[in-house]
């Protein structure tokens, strides 16, 4: 996945979940933040960030804030990026060799899952969660309570009971991670749902990403500790 028209800037403030003020070439710009999570440990004043100029002249904000530097690591903040890189990864055959098809945004009952795939013998639902929270080399999700996330995990269990394969992929939007863990301190119910889902047959796995200021792609498996 490649961005266009990417520029370096300096983060100044985040008045609300959707807006950030950054300093670009000595001038303050208002950017759209493509992540509604807290990101408190990332969006710190005077931190280096990267912004992408929008192609839509009618937009109120000219730029999107897409990534941030934490220490020596570049972390992608775009909440839409995990699905985009996952689709590229799935269609490449890296997850399932030669799938018959890969269909994004597929409804099942009252649910909508990020991807549905089929081979000649397999039917698989896949839900994707992007991860930007890192603490001492451990990636954690979520960074804020997510009842929607709990519901998605429980709905994957239903798929297994109905005879489908069900998978949950945590796309870690950075490198340098030793393992992934649910963030039980922030949202215990999510961790409980995750552990129960694994017992019920939902496959839970994580991958890190190669991230540059203007690109991201799925890379290596990361150990999951529940």
JSON list of C-alpha atoms in Angstrom, two decimals:
[
{"chain": "A", "resi": 1, "resn": "UNK", "atom": "CA", "xyz": [0.00, 0.00, 0.00]},
{"chain": "A", "resi": 2, "resn": "UNK", "atom": "CA", "xyz": [1.44, 3.31, -1.12]},
{"chain": "A", "resi": 3, "resn": "UNK", "atom": "CA", "xyz": [0.49, 6.88, -0.20]},
{"chain": "A", "resi": 4, "resn": "UNK", "atom": "CA", "xyz": [1.08, 9.87, -2.43]},
{"chain": "A", "resi": 5, "resn": "UNK", "atom": "CA", "xyz": [2.17, 13.44, -1.70]},
{"chain": "A", "resi": 6, "resn": "UNK", "atom": "CA", "xyz": [3.60, 12.64, 1.73]},
{"chain": "A", "resi": 7, "resn": "UNK", "atom": "CA", "xyz": [5.42, 15.33, 3.70]},
{"chain": "A", "resi": 8, "resn": "UNK", "atom": "CA", "xyz": [7.17, 15.46, 7.06]},
{"chain": "A", "resi": 9, "resn": "UNK", "atom": "CA", "xyz": [5.73, 17.70, 9.79]},
{"chain": "A", "resi": 10, "resn": "UNK", "atom": "CA", "xyz": [5.84, 18.26, 13.55]},
{"chain": "A", "resi": 11, "resn": "UNK", "atom": "CA", "xyz": [2.85, 17.41, 15.73]},
{"chain": "A", "resi": 12, "resn": "UNK", "atom": "CA", "xyz": [1.55, 20.23, 17.90]},
{"chain": "A", "resi": 13, "resn": "UNK", "atom": "CA", "xyz": [-1.87, 19.34, 19.34]},
{"chain": "A", "resi": 14, "resn": "UNK", "atom": "CA", "xyz": [-5.05, 17.28, 18.90]},
{"chain": "A", "resi": 15, "resn": "UNK", "atom": "CA", "xyz": [-8.12, 19.36, 19.79]},
{"chain": "A", "resi": 16, "resn": "UNK", "atom": "CA", "xyz": [-10.43, 16.40, 19.21]},
{"chain": "A", "resi": 17, "resn": "UNK", "atom": "CA", "xyz": [-10.37, 12.82, 17.90]},
{"chain": "A", "resi": 18, "resn": "UNK", "atom": "CA", "xyz": [-10.58, 13.86, 14.25]},
{"chain": "A", "resi": 19, "resn": "UNK", "atom": "CA", "xyz": [-8.28, 16.89, 14.04]},
{"chain": "A", "resi": 20, "resn": "UNK", "atom": "CA", "xyz": [-4.59, 17.55, 14.64]},
{"chain": "A", "resi": 21, "resn": "UNK", "atom": "CA", "xyz": [-2.51, 20.71, 14.37]},
{"chain": "A", "resi": 22, "resn": "UNK", "atom": "CA", "xyz": [0.92, 20.18, 12.84]},
{"chain": "A", "resi": 23, "resn": "UNK", "atom": "CA", "xyz": [3.76, 22.47, 11.86]},
{"chain": "A", "resi": 24, "resn": "UNK", "atom": "CA", "xyz": [4.74, 22.14, 8.18]},
{"chain": "A", "resi": 25, "resn": "UNK", "atom": "CA", "xyz": [7.46, 24.38, 6.71]},
{"chain": "A", "resi": 26, "resn": "UNK", "atom": "CA", "xyz": [6.96, 26.83, 9.59]},
{"chain": "A", "resi": 27, "resn": "UNK", "atom": "CA", "xyz": [3.20, 27.04, 9.05]},
{"chain": "A", "resi": 28, "resn": "UNK", "atom": "CA", "xyz": [0.45, 25.45, 11.14]},
{"chain": "A", "resi": 29, "resn": "UNK", "atom": "CA", "xyz": [-1.78, 23.07, 9.20]},
{"chain": "A", "resi": 30, "resn": "UNK", "atom": "CA", "xyz": [-5.02, 21.41, 10.33]},
{"chain": "A", "resi": 31, "resn": "UNK", "atom": "CA", "xyz": [-4.99, 17.70, 9.50]},
{"chain": "A", "resi": 32, "resn": "UNK", "atom": "CA", "xyz": [-7.57, 14.94, 9.59]},
{"chain": "A", "resi": 33, "resn": "UNK", "atom": "CA", "xyz": [-6.49, 12.17, 11.99]},
{"chain": "A", "resi": 34, "resn": "UNK", "atom": "CA", "xyz": [-7.26, 8.84, 10.36]},
{"chain": "A", "resi": 35, "resn": "UNK", "atom": "CA", "xyz": [-7.53, 7.10, 13.72]},
{"chain": "A", "resi": 36, "resn": "UNK", "atom": "CA", "xyz": [-10.15, 7.71, 16.41]},
{"chain": "A", "resi": 37, "resn": "UNK", "atom": "CA", "xyz": [-8.18, 5.83, 19.09]},
{"chain": "A", "resi": 38, "resn": "UNK", "atom": "CA", "xyz": [-6.53, 7.65, 21.97]},
{"chain": "A", "resi": 39, "resn": "UNK", "atom": "CA", "xyz": [-2.93, 7.42, 20.65]},
{"chain": "A", "resi": 40, "resn": "UNK", "atom": "CA", "xyz": [-1.80, 9.42, 23.68]},
{"chain": "A", "resi": 41, "resn": "UNK", "atom": "CA", "xyz": [1.61, 7.77, 23.81]},
{"chain": "A", "resi": 42, "resn": "UNK", "atom": "CA", "xyz": [2.19, 8.58, 20.12]},
{"chain": "A", "resi": 43, "resn": "UNK", "atom": "CA", "xyz": [0.78, 12.04, 19.45]},
{"chain": "A", "resi": 44, "resn": "UNK", "atom": "CA", "xyz": [3.07, 13.99, 21.75]},
{"chain": "A", "resi": 45, "resn": "UNK", "atom": "CA", "xyz": [3.93, 17.65, 21.04]},
{"chain": "A", "resi": 46, "resn": "UNK", "atom": "CA", "xyz": [7.08, 18.11, 18.92]},
{"chain": "A", "resi": 47, "resn": "UNK", "atom": "CA", "xyz": [6.93, 14.53, 17.62]},
{"chain": "A", "resi": 48, "resn": "UNK", "atom": "CA", "xyz": [7.79, 13.94, 13.96]},
{"chain": "A", "resi": 49, "resn": "UNK", "atom": "CA", "xyz": [4.76, 12.92, 11.89]},
{"chain": "A", "resi": 50, "resn": "UNK", "atom": "CA", "xyz": [4.00, 12.42, 8.22]},
{"chain": "A", "resi": 51, "resn": "UNK", "atom": "CA", "xyz": [1.00, 13.87, 6.43]},
{"chain": "A", "resi": 52, "resn": "UNK", "atom": "CA", "xyz": [-0.53, 13.14, 3.03]},
{"chain": "A", "resi": 53, "resn": "UNK", "atom": "CA", "xyz": [-2.12, 15.85, 0.91]},
{"chain": "A", "resi": 54, "resn": "UNK", "atom": "CA", "xyz": [-5.68, 15.09, -0.14]},
{"chain": "A", "resi": 55, "resn": "UNK", "atom": "CA", "xyz": [-6.69, 15.05, -3.81]},
{"chain": "A", "resi": 56, "resn": "UNK", "atom": "CA", "xyz": [-10.14, 16.41, -2.92]},
{"chain": "A", "resi": 57, "resn": "UNK", "atom": "CA", "xyz": [-10.20, 20.22, -3.21]},
{"chain": "A", "resi": 58, "resn": "UNK", "atom": "CA", "xyz": [-13.60, 20.40, -1.48]},
{"chain": "A", "resi": 59, "resn": "UNK", "atom": "CA", "xyz": [-12.31, 18.98, 1.80]},
{"chain": "A", "resi": 60, "resn": "UNK", "atom": "CA", "xyz": [-12.13, 21.18, 4.89]},
{"chain": "A", "resi": 61, "resn": "UNK", "atom": "CA", "xyz": [-8.70, 19.77, 5.75]},
{"chain": "A", "resi": 62, "resn": "UNK", "atom": "CA", "xyz": [-5.99, 19.57, 3.09]},
{"chain": "A", "resi": 63, "resn": "UNK", "atom": "CA", "xyz": [-3.98, 16.84, 4.82]},
{"chain": "A", "resi": 64, "resn": "UNK", "atom": "CA", "xyz": [-4.34, 13.45, 6.49]},
{"chain": "A", "resi": 65, "resn": "UNK", "atom": "CA", "xyz": [-2.05, 12.51, 9.36]},
{"chain": "A", "resi": 66, "resn": "UNK", "atom": "CA", "xyz": [-0.90, 8.99, 8.46]},
{"chain": "A", "resi": 67, "resn": "UNK", "atom": "CA", "xyz": [2.15, 8.06, 10.54]},
{"chain": "A", "resi": 68, "resn": "UNK", "atom": "CA", "xyz": [4.26, 9.06, 13.52]},
{"chain": "A", "resi": 69, "resn": "UNK", "atom": "CA", "xyz": [7.79, 8.46, 14.77]},
{"chain": "A", "resi": 70, "resn": "UNK", "atom": "CA", "xyz": [8.22, 6.86, 18.21]},
{"chain": "A", "resi": 71, "resn": "UNK", "atom": "CA", "xyz": [11.88, 6.56, 19.10]},
{"chain": "A", "resi": 72, "resn": "UNK", "atom": "CA", "xyz": [13.45, 5.00, 15.99]},
{"chain": "A", "resi": 73, "resn": "UNK", "atom": "CA", "xyz": [10.21, 3.34, 14.88]},
{"chain": "A", "resi": 74, "resn": "UNK", "atom": "CA", "xyz": [7.70, 4.62, 12.34]},
{"chain": "A", "resi": 75, "resn": "UNK", "atom": "CA", "xyz": [4.12, 3.69, 13.27]},
{"chain": "A", "resi": 76, "resn": "UNK", "atom": "CA", "xyz": [1.28, 3.91, 10.78]},
{"chain": "A", "resi": 77, "resn": "UNK", "atom": "CA", "xyz": [-1.82, 5.51, 12.34]},
{"chain": "A", "resi": 78, "resn": "UNK", "atom": "CA", "xyz": [-4.25, 5.13, 9.45]},
{"chain": "A", "resi": 79, "resn": "UNK", "atom": "CA", "xyz": [-7.17, 3.00, 10.69]},
{"chain": "A", "resi": 80, "resn": "UNK", "atom": "CA", "xyz": [-8.12, 2.15, 7.09]},
{"chain": "A", "resi": 81, "resn": "UNK", "atom": "CA", "xyz": [-4.63, 0.85, 6.24]},
{"chain": "A", "resi": 82, "resn": "UNK", "atom": "CA", "xyz": [-4.89, -2.58, 7.96]},
{"chain": "A", "resi": 83, "resn": "UNK", "atom": "CA", "xyz": [-7.79, -3.65, 5.73]},
{"chain": "A", "resi": 84, "resn": "UNK", "atom": "CA", "xyz": [-6.05, -2.34, 2.62]},
{"chain": "A", "resi": 85, "resn": "UNK", "atom": "CA", "xyz": [-2.79, -4.17, 3.28]},
{"chain": "A", "resi": 86, "resn": "UNK", "atom": "CA", "xyz": [-4.66, -7.30, 4.36]},
{"chain": "A", "resi": 87, "resn": "UNK", "atom": "CA", "xyz": [-6.56, -7.40, 1.07]},
{"chain": "A", "resi": 88, "resn": "UNK", "atom": "CA", "xyz": [-3.28, -7.10, -0.83]},
{"chain": "A", "resi": 89, "resn": "UNK", "atom": "CA", "xyz": [-1.82, -9.89, 1.33]},
{"chain": "A", "resi": 90, "resn": "UNK", "atom": "CA", "xyz": [-4.82, -12.19, 0.87]},
{"chain": "A", "resi": 91, "resn": "UNK", "atom": "CA", "xyz": [-4.99, -11.71, -2.88]},
{"chain": "A", "resi": 92, "resn": "UNK", "atom": "CA", "xyz": [-1.27, -12.50, -3.18]},
{"chain": "A", "resi": 93, "resn": "UNK", "atom": "CA", "xyz": [-1.97, -16.01, -1.88]},
{"chain": "A", "resi": 94, "resn": "UNK", "atom": "CA", "xyz": [0.22, -15.54, 1.19]},
{"chain": "A", "resi": 95, "resn": "UNK", "atom": "CA", "xyz": [-2.55, -16.61, 3.57]},
{"chain": "A", "resi": 96, "resn": "UNK", "atom": "CA", "xyz": [-4.32, -19.21, 1.44]},
{"chain": "A", "resi": 97, "resn": "UNK", "atom": "CA", "xyz": [-2.65, -20.36, -1.79]},
{"chain": "A", "resi": 98, "resn": "UNK", "atom": "CA", "xyz": [-4.83, -19.67, -4.82]},
{"chain": "A", "resi": 99, "resn": "UNK", "atom": "CA", "xyz": [-8.14, -18.73, -3.19]},
{"chain": "A", "resi": 100, "resn": "UNK", "atom": "CA", "xyz": [-11.14, -18.94, -5.51]},
{"chain": "A", "resi": 101, "resn": "UNK", "atom": "CA", "xyz": [-12.10, -15.48, -4.39]},
{"chain": "A", "resi": 102, "resn": "UNK", "atom": "CA", "xyz": [-11.59, -12.88, -1.68]},
{"chain": "A", "resi": 103, "resn": "UNK", "atom": "CA", "xyz": [-14.59, -10.68, -0.89]},
{"chain": "A", "resi": 104, "resn": "UNK", "atom": "CA", "xyz": [-14.34, -7.65, 1.40]},
{"chain": "A", "resi": 105, "resn": "UNK", "atom": "CA", "xyz": [-17.18, -6.44, 3.64]},
{"chain": "A", "resi": 106, "resn": "UNK", "atom": "CA", "xyz": [-19.31, -9.58, 3.64]},
{"chain": "A", "resi": 107, "resn": "UNK", "atom": "CA", "xyz": [-22.56, -9.87, 5.57]},
{"chain": "A", "resi": 108, "resn": "UNK", "atom": "CA", "xyz": [-23.42, -13.00, 7.52]},
{"chain": "A", "resi": 109, "resn": "UNK", "atom": "CA", "xyz": [-26.66, -12.95, 9.47]},
{"chain": "A", "resi": 110, "resn": "UNK", "atom": "CA", "xyz": [-26.69, -9.63, 11.33]},
{"chain": "A", "resi": 111, "resn": "UNK", "atom": "CA", "xyz": [-22.93, -9.30, 11.07]},
{"chain": "A", "resi": 112, "resn": "UNK", "atom": "CA", "xyz": [-20.51, -7.75, 8.60]},
{"chain": "A", "resi": 113, "resn": "UNK", "atom": "CA", "xyz": [-17.00, -9.17, 8.47]},
{"chain": "A", "resi": 114, "resn": "UNK", "atom": "CA", "xyz": [-13.95, -7.60, 6.84]},
{"chain": "A", "resi": 115, "resn": "UNK", "atom": "CA", "xyz": [-13.31, -10.52, 4.46]},
{"chain": "A", "resi": 116, "resn": "UNK", "atom": "CA", "xyz": [-14.82, -13.76, 3.24]},
{"chain": "A", "resi": 117, "resn": "UNK", "atom": "CA", "xyz": [-12.73, -16.30, 1.30]},
{"chain": "A", "resi": 118, "resn": "UNK", "atom": "CA", "xyz": [-13.32, -19.61, -0.38]},
{"chain": "A", "resi": 119, "resn": "UNK", "atom": "CA", "xyz": [-11.20, -22.40, -1.77]},
{"chain": "A", "resi": 120, "resn": "UNK", "atom": "CA", "xyz": [-12.53, -25.62, -3.24]},
{"chain": "A", "resi": 121, "resn": "UNK", "atom": "CA", "xyz": [-12.89, -27.06, 0.26]},
{"chain": "A", "resi": 122, "resn": "UNK", "atom": "CA", "xyz": [-12.79, -24.12, 2.69]},
{"chain": "A", "resi": 123, "resn": "UNK", "atom": "CA", "xyz": [-15.10, -21.23, 3.65]},
{"chain": "A", "resi": 124, "resn": "UNK", "atom": "CA", "xyz": [-13.46, -18.63, 5.84]},
{"chain": "A", "resi": 125, "resn": "UNK", "atom": "CA", "xyz": [-14.51, -15.40, 7.53]},
{"chain": "A", "resi": 126, "resn": "UNK", "atom": "CA", "xyz": [-11.73, -13.02, 8.58]},
{"chain": "A", "resi": 127, "resn": "UNK", "atom": "CA", "xyz": [-11.94, -9.98, 10.83]},
{"chain": "A", "resi": 128, "resn": "UNK", "atom": "CA", "xyz": [-9.05, -7.48, 10.94]},
{"chain": "A", "resi": 129, "resn": "UNK", "atom": "CA", "xyz": [-7.96, -5.23, 13.81]},
{"chain": "A", "resi": 130, "resn": "UNK", "atom": "CA", "xyz": [-5.23, -2.63, 13.42]},
{"chain": "A", "resi": 131, "resn": "UNK", "atom": "CA", "xyz": [-2.80, -2.25, 16.34]},
{"chain": "A", "resi": 132, "resn": "UNK", "atom": "CA", "xyz": [-0.86, 0.95, 17.10]},
{"chain": "A", "resi": 133, "resn": "UNK", "atom": "CA", "xyz": [-0.31, 0.57, 20.85]},
{"chain": "A", "resi": 134, "resn": "UNK", "atom": "CA", "xyz": [3.18, -0.62, 21.82]},
{"chain": "A", "resi": 135, "resn": "UNK", "atom": "CA", "xyz": [4.56, -0.93, 25.36]},
{"chain": "A", "resi": 136, "resn": "UNK", "atom": "CA", "xyz": [8.14, -2.17, 25.86]},
{"chain": "A", "resi": 137, "resn": "UNK", "atom": "CA", "xyz": [8.07, -4.16, 22.63]},
{"chain": "A", "resi": 138, "resn": "UNK", "atom": "CA", "xyz": [4.62, -5.69, 23.27]},
{"chain": "A", "resi": 139, "resn": "UNK", "atom": "CA", "xyz": [1.74, -4.79, 20.96]},
{"chain": "A", "resi": 140, "resn": "UNK", "atom": "CA", "xyz": [-1.66, -4.52, 22.63]},
{"chain": "A", "resi": 141, "resn": "UNK", "atom": "CA", "xyz": [-5.26, -4.07, 21.52]},
{"chain": "A", "resi": 142, "resn": "UNK", "atom": "CA", "xyz": [-7.43, -2.15, 22.16]},
{"chain": "A", "resi": 143, "resn": "UNK", "atom": "CA", "xyz": [-6.08, 1.22, 23.29]},
{"chain": "A", "resi": 144, "resn": "UNK", "atom": "CA", "xyz": [-9.61, 2.20, 24.40]},
{"chain": "A", "resi": 145, "resn": "UNK", "atom": "CA", "xyz": [-12.70, 0.15, 25.40]},
{"chain": "A", "resi": 146, "resn": "UNK", "atom": "CA", "xyz": [-14.40, -1.35, 22.34]},
{"chain": "A", "resi": 147, "resn": "UNK", "atom": "CA", "xyz": [-17.78, -3.00, 22.74]},
{"chain": "A", "resi": 148, "resn": "UNK", "atom": "CA", "xyz": [-17.89, -3.28, 18.96]},
{"chain": "A", "resi": 149, "resn": "UNK", "atom": "CA", "xyz": [-14.66, -5.30, 19.06]},
{"chain": "A", "resi": 150, "resn": "UNK", "atom": "CA", "xyz": [-16.12, -7.67, 21.66]},
{"chain": "A", "resi": 151, "resn": "UNK", "atom": "CA", "xyz": [-19.18, -8.17, 19.49]},
{"chain": "A", "resi": 152, "resn": "UNK", "atom": "CA", "xyz": [-17.05, -8.97, 16.43]},
{"chain": "A", "resi": 153, "resn": "UNK", "atom": "CA", "xyz": [-15.15, -11.64, 18.36]},
{"chain": "A", "resi": 154, "resn": "UNK", "atom": "CA", "xyz": [-18.39, -13.21, 19.60]},
{"chain": "A", "resi": 155, "resn": "UNK", "atom": "CA", "xyz": [-19.84, -13.20, 16.09]},
{"chain": "A", "resi": 156, "resn": "UNK", "atom": "CA", "xyz": [-16.80, -15.11, 14.79]},
{"chain": "A", "resi": 157, "resn": "UNK", "atom": "CA", "xyz": [-17.61, -17.84, 17.31]},
{"chain": "A", "resi": 158, "resn": "UNK", "atom": "CA", "xyz": [-21.06, -18.09, 15.76]},
{"chain": "A", "resi": 159, "resn": "UNK", "atom": "CA", "xyz": [-19.46, -18.64, 12.34]},
{"chain": "A", "resi": 160, "resn": "UNK", "atom": "CA", "xyz": [-17.47, -21.57, 13.71]},
{"chain": "A", "resi": 161, "resn": "UNK", "atom": "CA", "xyz": [-20.62, -23.09, 15.19]},
{"chain": "A", "resi": 162, "resn": "UNK", "atom": "CA", "xyz": [-22.29, -22.77, 11.80]},
{"chain": "A", "resi": 163, "resn": "UNK", "atom": "CA", "xyz": [-19.52, -24.75, 10.10]},
{"chain": "A", "resi": 164, "resn": "UNK", "atom": "CA", "xyz": [-17.25, -21.99, 8.77]},
{"chain": "A", "resi": 165, "resn": "UNK", "atom": "CA", "xyz": [-13.64, -21.27, 9.56]},
{"chain": "A", "resi": 166, "resn": "UNK", "atom": "CA", "xyz": [-13.23, -18.00, 11.44]},
{"chain": "A", "resi": 167, "resn": "UNK", "atom": "CA", "xyz": [-10.03, -15.97, 11.89]},
{"chain": "A", "resi": 168, "resn": "UNK", "atom": "CA", "xyz": [-9.07, -12.78, 13.66]},
{"chain": "A", "resi": 169, "resn": "UNK", "atom": "CA", "xyz": [-5.97, -11.01, 12.36]},
{"chain": "A", "resi": 170, "resn": "UNK", "atom": "CA", "xyz": [-4.23, -8.30, 14.36]},
{"chain": "A", "resi": 171, "resn": "UNK", "atom": "CA", "xyz": [-2.27, -6.12, 11.92]},
{"chain": "A", "resi": 172, "resn": "UNK", "atom": "CA", "xyz": [0.49, -4.48, 13.96]},
{"chain": "A", "resi": 173, "resn": "UNK", "atom": "CA", "xyz": [1.25, -1.22, 12.18]},
{"chain": "A", "resi": 174, "resn": "UNK", "atom": "CA", "xyz": [4.98, -1.22, 12.95]},
{"chain": "A", "resi": 175, "resn": "UNK", "atom": "CA", "xyz": [8.08, -3.41, 13.33]},
{"chain": "A", "resi": 176, "resn": "UNK", "atom": "CA", "xyz": [10.12, -4.26, 16.43]},
{"chain": "A", "resi": 177, "resn": "UNK", "atom": "CA", "xyz": [7.41, -6.21, 18.27]},
{"chain": "A", "resi": 178, "resn": "UNK", "atom": "CA", "xyz": [8.15, -9.29, 20.42]},
{"chain": "A", "resi": 179, "resn": "UNK", "atom": "CA", "xyz": [4.55, -10.46, 20.92]},
{"chain": "A", "resi": 180, "resn": "UNK", "atom": "CA", "xyz": [0.89, -9.44, 20.89]},
{"chain": "A", "resi": 181, "resn": "UNK", "atom": "CA", "xyz": [-1.36, -9.42, 23.98]},
{"chain": "A", "resi": 182, "resn": "UNK", "atom": "CA", "xyz": [-4.94, -8.29, 24.58]},
{"chain": "A", "resi": 183, "resn": "UNK", "atom": "CA", "xyz": [-5.05, -5.07, 26.59]},
{"chain": "A", "resi": 184, "resn": "UNK", "atom": "CA", "xyz": [-6.79, -6.51, 29.66]},
{"chain": "A", "resi": 185, "resn": "UNK", "atom": "CA", "xyz": [-6.05, -3.44, 31.75]},
{"chain": "A", "resi": 186, "resn": "UNK", "atom": "CA", "xyz": [-7.96, -1.14, 29.39]},
{"chain": "A", "resi": 187, "resn": "UNK", "atom": "CA", "xyz": [-10.79, -3.51, 28.42]},
{"chain": "A", "resi": 188, "resn": "UNK", "atom": "CA", "xyz": [-10.91, -6.84, 30.31]},
{"chain": "A", "resi": 189, "resn": "UNK", "atom": "CA", "xyz": [-14.05, -7.97, 28.44]},
{"chain": "A", "resi": 190, "resn": "UNK", "atom": "CA", "xyz": [-12.21, -7.93, 25.12]},
{"chain": "A", "resi": 191, "resn": "UNK", "atom": "CA", "xyz": [-9.46, -10.18, 26.44]},
{"chain": "A", "resi": 192, "resn": "UNK", "atom": "CA", "xyz": [-12.03, -12.55, 27.92]},
{"chain": "A", "resi": 193, "resn": "UNK", "atom": "CA", "xyz": [-13.91, -12.69, 24.61]},
{"chain": "A", "resi": 194, "resn": "UNK", "atom": "CA", "xyz": [-10.66, -13.37, 22.76]},
{"chain": "A", "resi": 195, "resn": "UNK", "atom": "CA", "xyz": [-9.65, -16.25, 25.01]},
{"chain": "A", "resi": 196, "resn": "UNK", "atom": "CA", "xyz": [-13.12, -17.78, 24.82]},
{"chain": "A", "resi": 197, "resn": "UNK", "atom": "CA", "xyz": [-13.15, -17.46, 21.02]},
{"chain": "A", "resi": 198, "resn": "UNK", "atom": "CA", "xyz": [-9.86, -19.33, 20.74]},
{"chain": "A", "resi": 199, "resn": "UNK", "atom": "CA", "xyz": [-11.28, -22.15, 22.87]},
{"chain": "A", "resi": 200, "resn": "UNK", "atom": "CA", "xyz": [-14.31, -22.25, 20.55]},
{"chain": "A", "resi": 201, "resn": "UNK", "atom": "CA", "xyz": [-12.13, -22.68, 17.45]},
{"chain": "A", "resi": 202, "resn": "UNK", "atom": "CA", "xyz": [-11.53, -19.13, 16.20]},
{"chain": "A", "resi": 203, "resn": "UNK", "atom": "CA", "xyz": [-7.97, -18.79, 14.86]},
{"chain": "A", "resi": 204, "resn": "UNK", "atom": "CA", "xyz": [-6.23, -15.75, 16.31]},
{"chain": "A", "resi": 205, "resn": "UNK", "atom": "CA", "xyz": [-2.98, -14.52, 14.83]},
{"chain": "A", "resi": 206, "resn": "UNK", "atom": "CA", "xyz": [-0.91, -11.37, 14.38]},
{"chain": "A", "resi": 207, "resn": "UNK", "atom": "CA", "xyz": [1.46, -9.96, 11.78]},
{"chain": "A", "resi": 208, "resn": "UNK", "atom": "CA", "xyz": [3.76, -6.97, 11.93]},
{"chain": "A", "resi": 209, "resn": "UNK", "atom": "CA", "xyz": [4.24, -4.54, 9.05]},
{"chain": "A", "resi": 210, "resn": "UNK", "atom": "CA", "xyz": [7.05, -2.91, 7.15]},
{"chain": "A", "resi": 211, "resn": "UNK", "atom": "CA", "xyz": [6.27, 0.79, 7.51]},
{"chain": "A", "resi": 212, "resn": "UNK", "atom": "CA", "xyz": [7.84, 3.80, 5.79]},
{"chain": "A", "resi": 213, "resn": "UNK", "atom": "CA", "xyz": [6.53, 7.37, 5.81]},
{"chain": "A", "resi": 214, "resn": "UNK", "atom": "CA", "xyz": [4.64, 6.69, 2.57]},
{"chain": "A", "resi": 215, "resn": "UNK", "atom": "CA", "xyz": [3.93, 2.93, 2.58]},
{"chain": "A", "resi": 216, "resn": "UNK", "atom": "CA", "xyz": [2.94, -0.12, 4.60]},
{"chain": "A", "resi": 217, "resn": "UNK", "atom": "CA", "xyz": [2.78, -3.84, 3.90]},
{"chain": "A", "resi": 218, "resn": "UNK", "atom": "CA", "xyz": [2.23, -6.97, 5.99]},
{"chain": "A", "resi": 219, "resn": "UNK", "atom": "CA", "xyz": [5.45, -8.75, 6.93]},
{"chain": "A", "resi": 220, "resn": "UNK", "atom": "CA", "xyz": [6.20, -11.36, 9.60]},
{"chain": "A", "resi": 221, "resn": "UNK", "atom": "CA", "xyz": [4.13, -13.43, 12.07]},
{"chain": "A", "resi": 222, "resn": "UNK", "atom": "CA", "xyz": [4.09, -12.19, 15.66]},
{"chain": "A", "resi": 223, "resn": "UNK", "atom": "CA", "xyz": [3.54, -14.50, 18.63]},
{"chain": "A", "resi": 224, "resn": "UNK", "atom": "CA", "xyz": [0.10, -14.18, 20.25]},
{"chain": "A", "resi": 225, "resn": "UNK", "atom": "CA", "xyz": [-0.07, -14.45, 24.05]},
{"chain": "A", "resi": 226, "resn": "UNK", "atom": "CA", "xyz": [-3.58, -14.71, 25.46]}
]
